XYZ file of C-alpha atoms in Angstrom:
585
model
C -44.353 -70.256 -93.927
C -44.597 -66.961 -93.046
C -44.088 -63.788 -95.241
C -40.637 -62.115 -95.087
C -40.413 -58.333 -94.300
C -37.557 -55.501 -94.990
C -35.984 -54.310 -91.786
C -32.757 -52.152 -90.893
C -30.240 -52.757 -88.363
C -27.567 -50.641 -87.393
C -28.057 -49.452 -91.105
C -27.756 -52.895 -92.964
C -30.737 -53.880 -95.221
C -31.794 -57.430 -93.119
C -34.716 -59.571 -94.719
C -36.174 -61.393 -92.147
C -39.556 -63.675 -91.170
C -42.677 -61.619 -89.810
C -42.677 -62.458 -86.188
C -39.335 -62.797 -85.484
C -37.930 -60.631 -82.241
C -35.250 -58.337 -82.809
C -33.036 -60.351 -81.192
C -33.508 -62.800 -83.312
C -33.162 -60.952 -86.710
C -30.166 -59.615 -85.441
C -28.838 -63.098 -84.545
C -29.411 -64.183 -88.513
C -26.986 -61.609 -90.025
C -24.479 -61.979 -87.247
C -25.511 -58.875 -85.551
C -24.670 -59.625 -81.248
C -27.031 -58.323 -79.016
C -26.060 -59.223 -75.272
C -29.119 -60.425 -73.406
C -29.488 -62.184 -69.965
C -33.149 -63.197 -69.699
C -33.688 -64.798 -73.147
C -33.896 -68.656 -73.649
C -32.982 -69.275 -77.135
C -35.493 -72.256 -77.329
C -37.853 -71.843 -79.553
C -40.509 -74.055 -78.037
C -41.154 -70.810 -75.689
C -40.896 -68.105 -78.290
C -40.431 -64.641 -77.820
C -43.793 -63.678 -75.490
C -43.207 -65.711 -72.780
C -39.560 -64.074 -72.713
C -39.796 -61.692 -69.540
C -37.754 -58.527 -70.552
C -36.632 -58.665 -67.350
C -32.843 -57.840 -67.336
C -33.035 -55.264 -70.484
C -29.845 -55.488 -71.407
C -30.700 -56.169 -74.550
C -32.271 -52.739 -75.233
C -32.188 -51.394 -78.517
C -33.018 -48.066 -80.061
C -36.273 -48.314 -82.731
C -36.469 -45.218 -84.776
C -39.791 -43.200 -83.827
C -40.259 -45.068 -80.683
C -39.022 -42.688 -77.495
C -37.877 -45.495 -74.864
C -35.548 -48.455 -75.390
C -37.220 -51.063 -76.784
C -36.117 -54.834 -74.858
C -34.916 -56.884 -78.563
C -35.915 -60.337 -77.045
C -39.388 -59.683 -76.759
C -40.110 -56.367 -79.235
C -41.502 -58.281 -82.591
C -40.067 -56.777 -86.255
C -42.529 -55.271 -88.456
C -41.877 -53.679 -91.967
C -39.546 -51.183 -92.218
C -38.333 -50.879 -88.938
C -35.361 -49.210 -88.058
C -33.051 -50.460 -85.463
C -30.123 -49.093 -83.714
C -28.021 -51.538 -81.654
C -24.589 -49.711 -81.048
C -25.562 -45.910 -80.303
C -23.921 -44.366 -77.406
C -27.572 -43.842 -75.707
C -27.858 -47.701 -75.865
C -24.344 -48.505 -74.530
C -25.075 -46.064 -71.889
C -28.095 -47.639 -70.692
C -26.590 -51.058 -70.847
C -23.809 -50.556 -68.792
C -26.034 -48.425 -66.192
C -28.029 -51.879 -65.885
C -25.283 -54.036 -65.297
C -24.013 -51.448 -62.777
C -27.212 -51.611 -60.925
C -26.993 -55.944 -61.320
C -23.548 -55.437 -59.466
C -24.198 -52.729 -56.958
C -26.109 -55.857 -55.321
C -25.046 -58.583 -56.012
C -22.087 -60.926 -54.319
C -18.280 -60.106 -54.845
C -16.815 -63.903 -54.207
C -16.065 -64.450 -57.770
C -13.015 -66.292 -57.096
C -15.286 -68.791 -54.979
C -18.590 -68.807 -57.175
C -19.459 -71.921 -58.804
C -20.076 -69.870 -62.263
C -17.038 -68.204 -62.340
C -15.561 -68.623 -65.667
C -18.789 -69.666 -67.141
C -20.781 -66.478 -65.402
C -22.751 -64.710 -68.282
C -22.845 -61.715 -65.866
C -19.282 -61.659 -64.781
C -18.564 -61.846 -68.998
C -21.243 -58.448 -69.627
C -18.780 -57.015 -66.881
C -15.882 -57.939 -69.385
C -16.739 -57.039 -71.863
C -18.447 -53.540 -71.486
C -15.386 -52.764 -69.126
C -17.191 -52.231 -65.713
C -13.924 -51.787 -63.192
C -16.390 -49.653 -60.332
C -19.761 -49.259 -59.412
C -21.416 -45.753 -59.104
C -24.617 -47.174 -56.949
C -23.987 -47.572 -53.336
C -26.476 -49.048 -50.939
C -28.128 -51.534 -48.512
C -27.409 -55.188 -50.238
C -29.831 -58.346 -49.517
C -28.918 -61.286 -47.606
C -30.518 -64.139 -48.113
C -30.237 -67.955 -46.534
C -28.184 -70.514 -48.812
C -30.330 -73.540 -49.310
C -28.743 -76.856 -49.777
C -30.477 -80.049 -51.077
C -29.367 -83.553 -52.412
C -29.171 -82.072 -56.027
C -29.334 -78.532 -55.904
C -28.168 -75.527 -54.531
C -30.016 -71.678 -54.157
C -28.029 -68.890 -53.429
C -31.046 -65.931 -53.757
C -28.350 -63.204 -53.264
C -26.933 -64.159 -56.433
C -29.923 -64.255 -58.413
C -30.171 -61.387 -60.585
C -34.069 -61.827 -61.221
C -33.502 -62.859 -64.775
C -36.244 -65.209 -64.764
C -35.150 -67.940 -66.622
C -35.391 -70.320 -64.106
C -38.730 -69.668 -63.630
C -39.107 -69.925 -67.851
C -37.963 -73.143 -67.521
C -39.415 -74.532 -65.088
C -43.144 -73.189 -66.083
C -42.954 -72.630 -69.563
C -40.555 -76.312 -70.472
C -41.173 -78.501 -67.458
C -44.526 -77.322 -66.248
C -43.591 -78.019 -62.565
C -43.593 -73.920 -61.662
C -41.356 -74.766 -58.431
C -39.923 -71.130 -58.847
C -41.397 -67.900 -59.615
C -40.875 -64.245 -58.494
C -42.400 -63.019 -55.102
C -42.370 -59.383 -54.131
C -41.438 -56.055 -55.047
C -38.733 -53.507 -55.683
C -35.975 -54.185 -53.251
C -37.224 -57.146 -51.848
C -38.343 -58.624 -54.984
C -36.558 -62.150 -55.650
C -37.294 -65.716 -57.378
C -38.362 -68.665 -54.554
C -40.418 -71.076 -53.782
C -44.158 -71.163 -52.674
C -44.044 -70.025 -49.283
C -40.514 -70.019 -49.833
C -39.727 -73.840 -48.823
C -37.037 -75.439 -49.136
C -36.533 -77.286 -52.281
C -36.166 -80.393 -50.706
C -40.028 -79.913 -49.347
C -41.531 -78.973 -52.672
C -42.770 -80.492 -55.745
C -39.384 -80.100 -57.747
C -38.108 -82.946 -59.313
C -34.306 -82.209 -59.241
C -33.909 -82.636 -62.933
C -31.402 -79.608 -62.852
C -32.860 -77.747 -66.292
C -32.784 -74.790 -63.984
C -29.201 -74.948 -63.010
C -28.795 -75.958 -66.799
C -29.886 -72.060 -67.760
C -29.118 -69.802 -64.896
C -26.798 -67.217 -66.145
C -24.811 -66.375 -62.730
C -24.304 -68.626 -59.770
C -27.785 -68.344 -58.022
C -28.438 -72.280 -58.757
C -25.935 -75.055 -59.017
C -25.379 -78.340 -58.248
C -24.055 -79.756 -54.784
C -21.089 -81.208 -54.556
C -19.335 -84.210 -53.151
C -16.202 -83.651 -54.479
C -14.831 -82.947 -51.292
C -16.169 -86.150 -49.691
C -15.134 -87.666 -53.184
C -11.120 -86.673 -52.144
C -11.846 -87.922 -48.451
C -12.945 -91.136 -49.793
C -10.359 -91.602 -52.263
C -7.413 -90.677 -49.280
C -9.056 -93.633 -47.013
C -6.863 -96.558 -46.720
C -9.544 -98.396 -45.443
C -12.299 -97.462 -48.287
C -12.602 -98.756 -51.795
C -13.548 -96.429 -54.175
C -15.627 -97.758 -57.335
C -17.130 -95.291 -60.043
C -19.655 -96.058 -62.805
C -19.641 -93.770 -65.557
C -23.005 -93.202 -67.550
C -23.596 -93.708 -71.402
C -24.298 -89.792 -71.820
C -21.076 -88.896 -69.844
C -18.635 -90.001 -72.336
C -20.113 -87.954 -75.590
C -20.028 -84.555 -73.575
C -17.192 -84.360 -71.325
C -14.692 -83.620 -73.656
C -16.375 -80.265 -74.534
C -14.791 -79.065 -71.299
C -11.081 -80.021 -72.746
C -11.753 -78.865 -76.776
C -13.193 -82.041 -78.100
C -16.578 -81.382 -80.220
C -19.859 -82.357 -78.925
C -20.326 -85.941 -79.462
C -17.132 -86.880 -79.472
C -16.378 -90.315 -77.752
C -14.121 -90.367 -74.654
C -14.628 -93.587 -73.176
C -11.235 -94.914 -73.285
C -9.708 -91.470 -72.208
C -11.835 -91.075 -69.458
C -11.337 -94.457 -67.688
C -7.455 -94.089 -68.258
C -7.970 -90.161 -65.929
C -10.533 -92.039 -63.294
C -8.255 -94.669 -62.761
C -5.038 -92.314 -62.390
C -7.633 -89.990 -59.719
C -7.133 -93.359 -57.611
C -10.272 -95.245 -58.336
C -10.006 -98.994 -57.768
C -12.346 -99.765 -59.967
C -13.998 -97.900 -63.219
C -16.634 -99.875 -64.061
C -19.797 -98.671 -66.682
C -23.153 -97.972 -66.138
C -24.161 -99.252 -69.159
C -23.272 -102.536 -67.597
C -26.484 -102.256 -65.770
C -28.637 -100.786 -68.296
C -28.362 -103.657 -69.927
C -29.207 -105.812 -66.630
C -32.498 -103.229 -66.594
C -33.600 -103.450 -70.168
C -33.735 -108.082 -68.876
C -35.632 -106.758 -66.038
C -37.660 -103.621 -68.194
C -37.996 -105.910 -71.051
C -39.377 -109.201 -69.464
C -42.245 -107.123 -67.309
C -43.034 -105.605 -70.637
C -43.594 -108.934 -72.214
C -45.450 -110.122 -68.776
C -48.034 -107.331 -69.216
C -48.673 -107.797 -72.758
C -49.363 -111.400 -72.132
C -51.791 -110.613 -69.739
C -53.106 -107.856 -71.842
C -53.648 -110.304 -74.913
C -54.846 -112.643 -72.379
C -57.532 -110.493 -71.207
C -56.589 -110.493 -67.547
C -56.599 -107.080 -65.660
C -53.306 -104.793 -66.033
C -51.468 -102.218 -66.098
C -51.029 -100.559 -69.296
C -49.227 -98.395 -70.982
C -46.079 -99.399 -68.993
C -43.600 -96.574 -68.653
C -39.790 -96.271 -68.103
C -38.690 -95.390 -64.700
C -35.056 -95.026 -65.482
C -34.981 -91.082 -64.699
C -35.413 -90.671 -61.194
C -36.679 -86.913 -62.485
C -39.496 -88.357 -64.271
C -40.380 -90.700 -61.486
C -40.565 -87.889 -58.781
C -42.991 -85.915 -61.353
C -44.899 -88.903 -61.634
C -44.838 -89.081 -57.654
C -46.656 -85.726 -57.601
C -48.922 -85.293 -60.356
C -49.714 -88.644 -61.988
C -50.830 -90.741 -58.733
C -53.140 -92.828 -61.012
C -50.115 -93.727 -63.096
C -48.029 -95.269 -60.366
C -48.845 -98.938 -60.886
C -48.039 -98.132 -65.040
C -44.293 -97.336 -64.033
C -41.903 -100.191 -64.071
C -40.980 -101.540 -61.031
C -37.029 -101.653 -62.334
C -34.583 -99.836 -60.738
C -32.537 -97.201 -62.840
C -29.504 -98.269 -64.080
C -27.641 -96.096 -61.413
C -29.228 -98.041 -58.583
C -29.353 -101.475 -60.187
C -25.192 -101.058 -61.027
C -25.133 -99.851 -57.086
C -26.782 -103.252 -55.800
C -24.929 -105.396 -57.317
C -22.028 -103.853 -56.983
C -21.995 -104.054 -53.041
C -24.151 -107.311 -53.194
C -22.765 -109.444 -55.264
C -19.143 -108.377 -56.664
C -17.927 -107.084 -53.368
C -19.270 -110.873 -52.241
C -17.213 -112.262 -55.092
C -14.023 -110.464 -54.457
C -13.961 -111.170 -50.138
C -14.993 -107.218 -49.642
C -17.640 -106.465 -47.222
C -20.165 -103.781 -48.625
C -19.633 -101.516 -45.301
C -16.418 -100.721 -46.929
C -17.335 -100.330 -50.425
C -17.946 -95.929 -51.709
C -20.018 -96.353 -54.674
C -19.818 -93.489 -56.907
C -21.633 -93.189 -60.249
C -20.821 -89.810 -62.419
C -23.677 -88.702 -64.167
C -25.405 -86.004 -66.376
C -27.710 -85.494 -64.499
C -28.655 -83.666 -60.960
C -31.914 -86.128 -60.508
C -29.067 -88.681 -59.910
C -27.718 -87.183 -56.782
C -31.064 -87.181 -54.659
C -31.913 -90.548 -56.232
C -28.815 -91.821 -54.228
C -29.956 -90.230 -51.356
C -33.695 -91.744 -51.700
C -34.223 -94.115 -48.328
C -35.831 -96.586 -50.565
C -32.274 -97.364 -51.679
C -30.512 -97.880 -48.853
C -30.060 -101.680 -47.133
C -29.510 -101.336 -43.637
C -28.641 -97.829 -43.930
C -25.724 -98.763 -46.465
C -26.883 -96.915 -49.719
C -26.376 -98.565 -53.369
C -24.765 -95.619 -54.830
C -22.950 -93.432 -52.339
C -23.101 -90.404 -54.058
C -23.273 -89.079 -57.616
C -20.829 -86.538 -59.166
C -21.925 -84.734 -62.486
C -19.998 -84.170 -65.661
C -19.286 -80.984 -65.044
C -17.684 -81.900 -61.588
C -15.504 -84.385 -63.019
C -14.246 -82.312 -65.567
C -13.273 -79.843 -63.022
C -11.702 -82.291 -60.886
C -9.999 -83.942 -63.234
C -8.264 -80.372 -64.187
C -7.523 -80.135 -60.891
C -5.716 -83.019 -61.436
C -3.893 -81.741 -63.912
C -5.387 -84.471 -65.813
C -5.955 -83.202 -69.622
C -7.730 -85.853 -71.814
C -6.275 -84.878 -74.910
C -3.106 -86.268 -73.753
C -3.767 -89.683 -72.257
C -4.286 -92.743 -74.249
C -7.136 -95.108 -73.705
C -8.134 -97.809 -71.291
C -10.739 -100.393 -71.210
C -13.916 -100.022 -68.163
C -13.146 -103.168 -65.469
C -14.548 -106.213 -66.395
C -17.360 -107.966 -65.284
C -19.531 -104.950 -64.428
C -17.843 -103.183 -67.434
C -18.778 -104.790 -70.363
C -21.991 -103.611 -72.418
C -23.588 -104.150 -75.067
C -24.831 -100.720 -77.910
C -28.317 -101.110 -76.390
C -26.608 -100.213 -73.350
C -25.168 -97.269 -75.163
C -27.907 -95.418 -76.481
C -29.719 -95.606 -73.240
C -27.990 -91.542 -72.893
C -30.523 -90.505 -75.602
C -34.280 -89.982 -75.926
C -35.653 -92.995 -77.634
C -32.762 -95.217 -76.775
C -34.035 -97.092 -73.561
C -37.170 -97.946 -75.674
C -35.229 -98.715 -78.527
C -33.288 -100.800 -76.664
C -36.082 -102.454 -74.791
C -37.677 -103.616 -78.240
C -34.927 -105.045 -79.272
C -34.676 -107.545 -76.227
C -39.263 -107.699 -76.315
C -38.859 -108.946 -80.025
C -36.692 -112.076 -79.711
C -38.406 -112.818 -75.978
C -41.854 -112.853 -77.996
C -40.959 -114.071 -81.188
C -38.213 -116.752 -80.279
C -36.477 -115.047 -83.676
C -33.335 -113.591 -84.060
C -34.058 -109.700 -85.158
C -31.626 -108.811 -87.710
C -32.434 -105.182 -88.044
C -32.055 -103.535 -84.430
C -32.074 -99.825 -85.491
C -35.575 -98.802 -84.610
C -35.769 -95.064 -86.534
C -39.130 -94.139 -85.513
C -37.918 -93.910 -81.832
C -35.233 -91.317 -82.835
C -35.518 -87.458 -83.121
C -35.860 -85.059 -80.310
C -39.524 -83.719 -80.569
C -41.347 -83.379 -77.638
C -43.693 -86.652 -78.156
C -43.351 -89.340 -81.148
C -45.641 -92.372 -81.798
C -43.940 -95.444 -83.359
C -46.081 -98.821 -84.403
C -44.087 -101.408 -83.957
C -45.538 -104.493 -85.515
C -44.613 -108.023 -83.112
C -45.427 -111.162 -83.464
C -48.700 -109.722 -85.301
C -49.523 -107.341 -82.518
C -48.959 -103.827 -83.577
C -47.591 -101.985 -80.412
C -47.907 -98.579 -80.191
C -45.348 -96.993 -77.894
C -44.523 -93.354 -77.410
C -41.644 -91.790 -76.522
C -41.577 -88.323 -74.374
C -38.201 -86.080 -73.060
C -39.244 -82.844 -71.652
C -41.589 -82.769 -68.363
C -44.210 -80.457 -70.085
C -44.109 -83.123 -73.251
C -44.706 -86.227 -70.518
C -47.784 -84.032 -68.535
C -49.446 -83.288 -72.128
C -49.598 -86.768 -73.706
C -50.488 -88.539 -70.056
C -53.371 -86.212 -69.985
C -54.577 -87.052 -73.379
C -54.110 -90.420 -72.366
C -56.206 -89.972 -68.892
C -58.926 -88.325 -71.588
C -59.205 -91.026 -73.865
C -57.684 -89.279 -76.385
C -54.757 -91.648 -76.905
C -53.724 -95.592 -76.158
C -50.207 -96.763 -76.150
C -48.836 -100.069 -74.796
C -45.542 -98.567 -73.423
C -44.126 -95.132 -72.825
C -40.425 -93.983 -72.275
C -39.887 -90.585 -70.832
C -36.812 -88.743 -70.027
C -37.523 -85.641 -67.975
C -34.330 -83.485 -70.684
C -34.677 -82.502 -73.979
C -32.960 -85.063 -76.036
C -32.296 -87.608 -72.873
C -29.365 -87.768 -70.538
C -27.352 -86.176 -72.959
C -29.356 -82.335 -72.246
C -28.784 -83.524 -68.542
C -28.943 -80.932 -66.154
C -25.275 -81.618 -64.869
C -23.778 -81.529 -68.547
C -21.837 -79.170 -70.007
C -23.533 -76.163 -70.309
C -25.368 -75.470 -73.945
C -27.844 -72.601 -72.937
C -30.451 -74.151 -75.225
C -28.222 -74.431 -78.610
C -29.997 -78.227 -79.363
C -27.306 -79.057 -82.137
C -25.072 -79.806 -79.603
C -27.253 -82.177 -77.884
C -27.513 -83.646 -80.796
C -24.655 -84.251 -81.931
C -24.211 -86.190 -78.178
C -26.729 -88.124 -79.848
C -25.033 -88.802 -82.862
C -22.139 -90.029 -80.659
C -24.383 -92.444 -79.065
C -25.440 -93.936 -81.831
C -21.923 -94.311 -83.287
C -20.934 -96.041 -80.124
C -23.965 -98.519 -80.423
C -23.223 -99.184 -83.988
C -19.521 -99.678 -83.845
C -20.508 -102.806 -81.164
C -20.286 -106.459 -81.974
C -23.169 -106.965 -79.773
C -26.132 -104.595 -80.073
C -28.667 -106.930 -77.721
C -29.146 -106.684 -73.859
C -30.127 -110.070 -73.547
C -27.167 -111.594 -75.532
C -24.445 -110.140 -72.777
C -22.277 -112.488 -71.697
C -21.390 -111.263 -68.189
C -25.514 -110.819 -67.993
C -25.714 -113.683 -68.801
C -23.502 -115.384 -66.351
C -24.839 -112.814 -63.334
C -28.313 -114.825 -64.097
C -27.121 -118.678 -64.275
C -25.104 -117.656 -60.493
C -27.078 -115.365 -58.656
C -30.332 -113.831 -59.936
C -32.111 -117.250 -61.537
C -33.834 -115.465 -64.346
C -35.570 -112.056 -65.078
C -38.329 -111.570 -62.280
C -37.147 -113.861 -59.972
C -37.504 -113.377 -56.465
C -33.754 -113.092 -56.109
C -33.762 -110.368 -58.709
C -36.937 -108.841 -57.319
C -35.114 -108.390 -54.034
C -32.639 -106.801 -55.519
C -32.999 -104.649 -58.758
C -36.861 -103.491 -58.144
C -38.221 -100.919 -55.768
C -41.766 -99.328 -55.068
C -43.430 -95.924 -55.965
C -45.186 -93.579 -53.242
C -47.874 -91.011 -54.092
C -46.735 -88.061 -53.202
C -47.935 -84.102 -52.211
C -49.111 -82.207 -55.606
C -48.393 -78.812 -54.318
């Protein structure tokens, strides 16, 4: 632990740790200090925080200049000075300066509301701009997932933090100087062309409107308006834990019931559950697992560790940088995609609708999900299984477009048959839960026993990597579970080294799974929230009747009809897909 050291701010006596940044310090004794570059994640710590925006200049007795509090260390008996008149000066000259080139369309921005610059500009009561001059202009640049306005970027550098310091993809960084200084890509490419993976942790932490999701909105409300369409959603397990932070609900909070009730009175036909099909992947997951490790204990040539592939993220990083680790992913499609195939293939079959006029929709936390949609690989004939994917953010707004408040409706059940899940469905929004999940199904198709315990604790927590030894049928398996690109890249190089042997992996390219999903409500790095999503999860699951994959019903039935058993050709043809190797810069 390290030593604490006596420290003044703004003339009150703070004890604090040795290392801390001002910032921080401050922070502990309720002392606001406004910043714009600074990730409050402590994985990064304060020297890889830029200093780039200085807004968060403070004044340090016997030091001349500012010093920036987000990256200036404490030391003993420092004096600090957060409110002087010098300081508020040089504050609001910076934000001037931010302003003087930046984008006036507030009332059109994406951020607006949520704009940490447009709130400085509150709240130090900015109403005109002293600095006149020649402003950039800069192309837009659209993608499946996200989009880059660089003349709103205000060069605060935390998407390039994140995606270097957390992800360790380094998709964005800053390029020139002075004037024409800004953040893109190498050779300034499009997104679309580069190595990112579309998880949306960059979106997740820019403070203005420079990056933000695209949005089908629009063609959702075309869609919806077309007599000869039917509209079907799917709502993900991770969804219904967060949106109610954007109506006053806390974090975790469960708003299934609330939430189908407002999709149905948007004009869905349908509201159907994802988890429906996260339990159809964990037969599919779950029964190649158990194929492998018989061939494994057999001593026959395979694959192993096998590794999730139910974040299209992940699988896209894997696409780039792991090429030796294709074959290890599991050839399952992601619950998204698996929910979209059936959906047009067999219950549009069922009900005398032909696919062509089926819009799929899935709303999801994350922006991976939209260019997954997209991905040609998932398209039959050129009729895609998901349509298009709208985030939770996007249906919150929506939905207040609506004039739909959830605190006032009363609940509904999901459609049945492709609504009906079972808790291992559930937790599949969390890091450890599609594993956890997974083992509970591997356990009874190995054993032939009934598992009466199905909480697996040594797959929960949101650390970067965890190890859990799971002891089956007198095999010990040793699986690990990642969230966090950067965590996935360091324990697939130990394992390339030598330095590690698992049997199965589950990775989740967010800290703490879905639920820190680029396209959630915005938590700027505060990890009890996403927590407490977690929690929610796990409520859910443990509040079910049925906490097994394998033992739903409707699963059940969609087997004995259609699909045979797990692995079948039928279900091959239809819930599995292929991996491609692709360019590493």
């Amino acid at each position: 632990m390290k030593k604490l050291i006596n420290i003044k701010i703004d003339g009150i006596d703070v004890e604090t740790r040795a290392g801390q940044t001002i910032l921080e310090a401050a922070k502990s004794v309720g002392i606001k200090i406004p910043s714009l570059c600074h990730l409050h994640i402590k994985e990064i710590g304060y020297k890889n925080n830029c200093s780039s925006c200085r807004i968060c200049v403070v004044e340090v007795k016997g030091r001349k200049n500012l010093a920036a509090a987000c990256s200036t260390p404490v030391a003993e008996g420092m004096e600090i000075t957060t409110n002087s008149l010098r300081v508020i000066k040089e504050r609001k000259t910076i934000l001037e300066l931010m302003l003087s080139d930046h984008p006036s369309d507030c009332l059109l921005c994406e951020k607006s509301g949520k704009c940490d610059l447009q709130r400085l500009a509150i709240e130090f009561g900015i109403r005109e701009i002293r600095f006149k001059g020649k402003k950039t202009n800069n192309r837009v640049e659209y993608s499946p997932s996200i989009i880059r306005d660089a003349d709103k970027c205000i060069l605060c550098k935390r998407c390039e933090t994140m995606c270097r310091e957390i992800q360790t993809c380094s998709v964005l960084s800053s390029i020139n100087r002075g004037f024409n200084a800004s953040m893109a890509t190498a050779f300034e490419q499009n997104l679309e062309t580069t190595i990112c993976t579309n998880c949306g942790q960059c979106v997740a932490v820019c403070p203005v409107g420079a990056l933000h999701e695209t949005d089908y909105t629009k063609q959702l409300f075309d869609d919806l308006s077309n007599k000869e369409k039917k509209v079907i959603v799917q709502v993900a397990p991770a969804v219904r834990v967060a949106i109610g932070e954007e109506f006053g609900f806390a974090p975790g909070e469960d708003l299934t019931g609330k939430l189908v009730t407002a999709l149905k009175m948007v004009g869905f036909s349908h509201v159907f559950d994802t988890n429906f099909a996260a339990d159809l992947t964990i037969m599919e997951e779950g029964s190649e697992f158990k194929e492998r490790l018989e061939k494994y204990l057999a001593g026959e040539p395979v694959k192993l560790p096998l590794i999730t592939s139910c974040c299209p993220a992940w699988v896209k990083f894997a696409e780039h940088h792991f090429h030796n680790f294709l074959g290890n992913l599991s050839t399952a499609k992601s619950p998204q995609q698996m929910f979209g195939a059936v959906a047009k293939n067999i219950w549009a079959k069922e009900n005398g609708i032909s696919k062509e006029k089926i819009i799929c929709v899935s709303i999801m936390p994350c922006l991976a999900k939209k260019y997954e949609a997209s991905r040609h690989k998932f398209k039959d004939g050129g009729i895609p299984d998901v349509d298009y994917s709208i985030s939770t953010r996007q249906i919150a707004s929506l939905l207040k477009q609506a004039n739909i408040d959830l605190r006032t409706l009363p609940e509904s059940k999901f459609d049945n048959p492709l609504g009906y899940s079972t808790g291992a469905a559930d937790i599949f929004g969390k890091t450890g839960g599609v594993i956890e999940a997974a083992t509970r199904t591997l356990y009874e198709l190995v054993t032939g026993e009934e598992l009466e315990k199905v909480d697996f604790e040594q797959f929960r927590g949101i650390e970067g990597i965890r190890i859990a030894e799971i002891p089956v049928n007198g095999i010990k398996l040793r699986i690990g579970v990642v969230n966090g690109l950067g965590a996935a890249r360091e324990l697939l190089n130990k394992i390339e080294k030598g330095e590690e042997t698992l049997h199965a992996i589950e990775v989740m390219a967010c800290k703490g799974g879905c639920v820190g999903g680029g396209g959630q409500p915005f938590h700027y790095g505060n990890f009890e929230i996403v927590k407490e999503r977690i929690k929610g999860l796990e409520k859910i699951d443990s509040g079910k009747i049925i906490r097994k994959s394998h033992d739903n019903p409707y699963i059940i039935e969609l087997y004995k009809k259609y699909l045979k058993e797990p692995l079948s050709h039928e279900a091959h043809q239809l819930l599995h897909t292929y991996y491609s190797p692709k360019k590493r810069i």
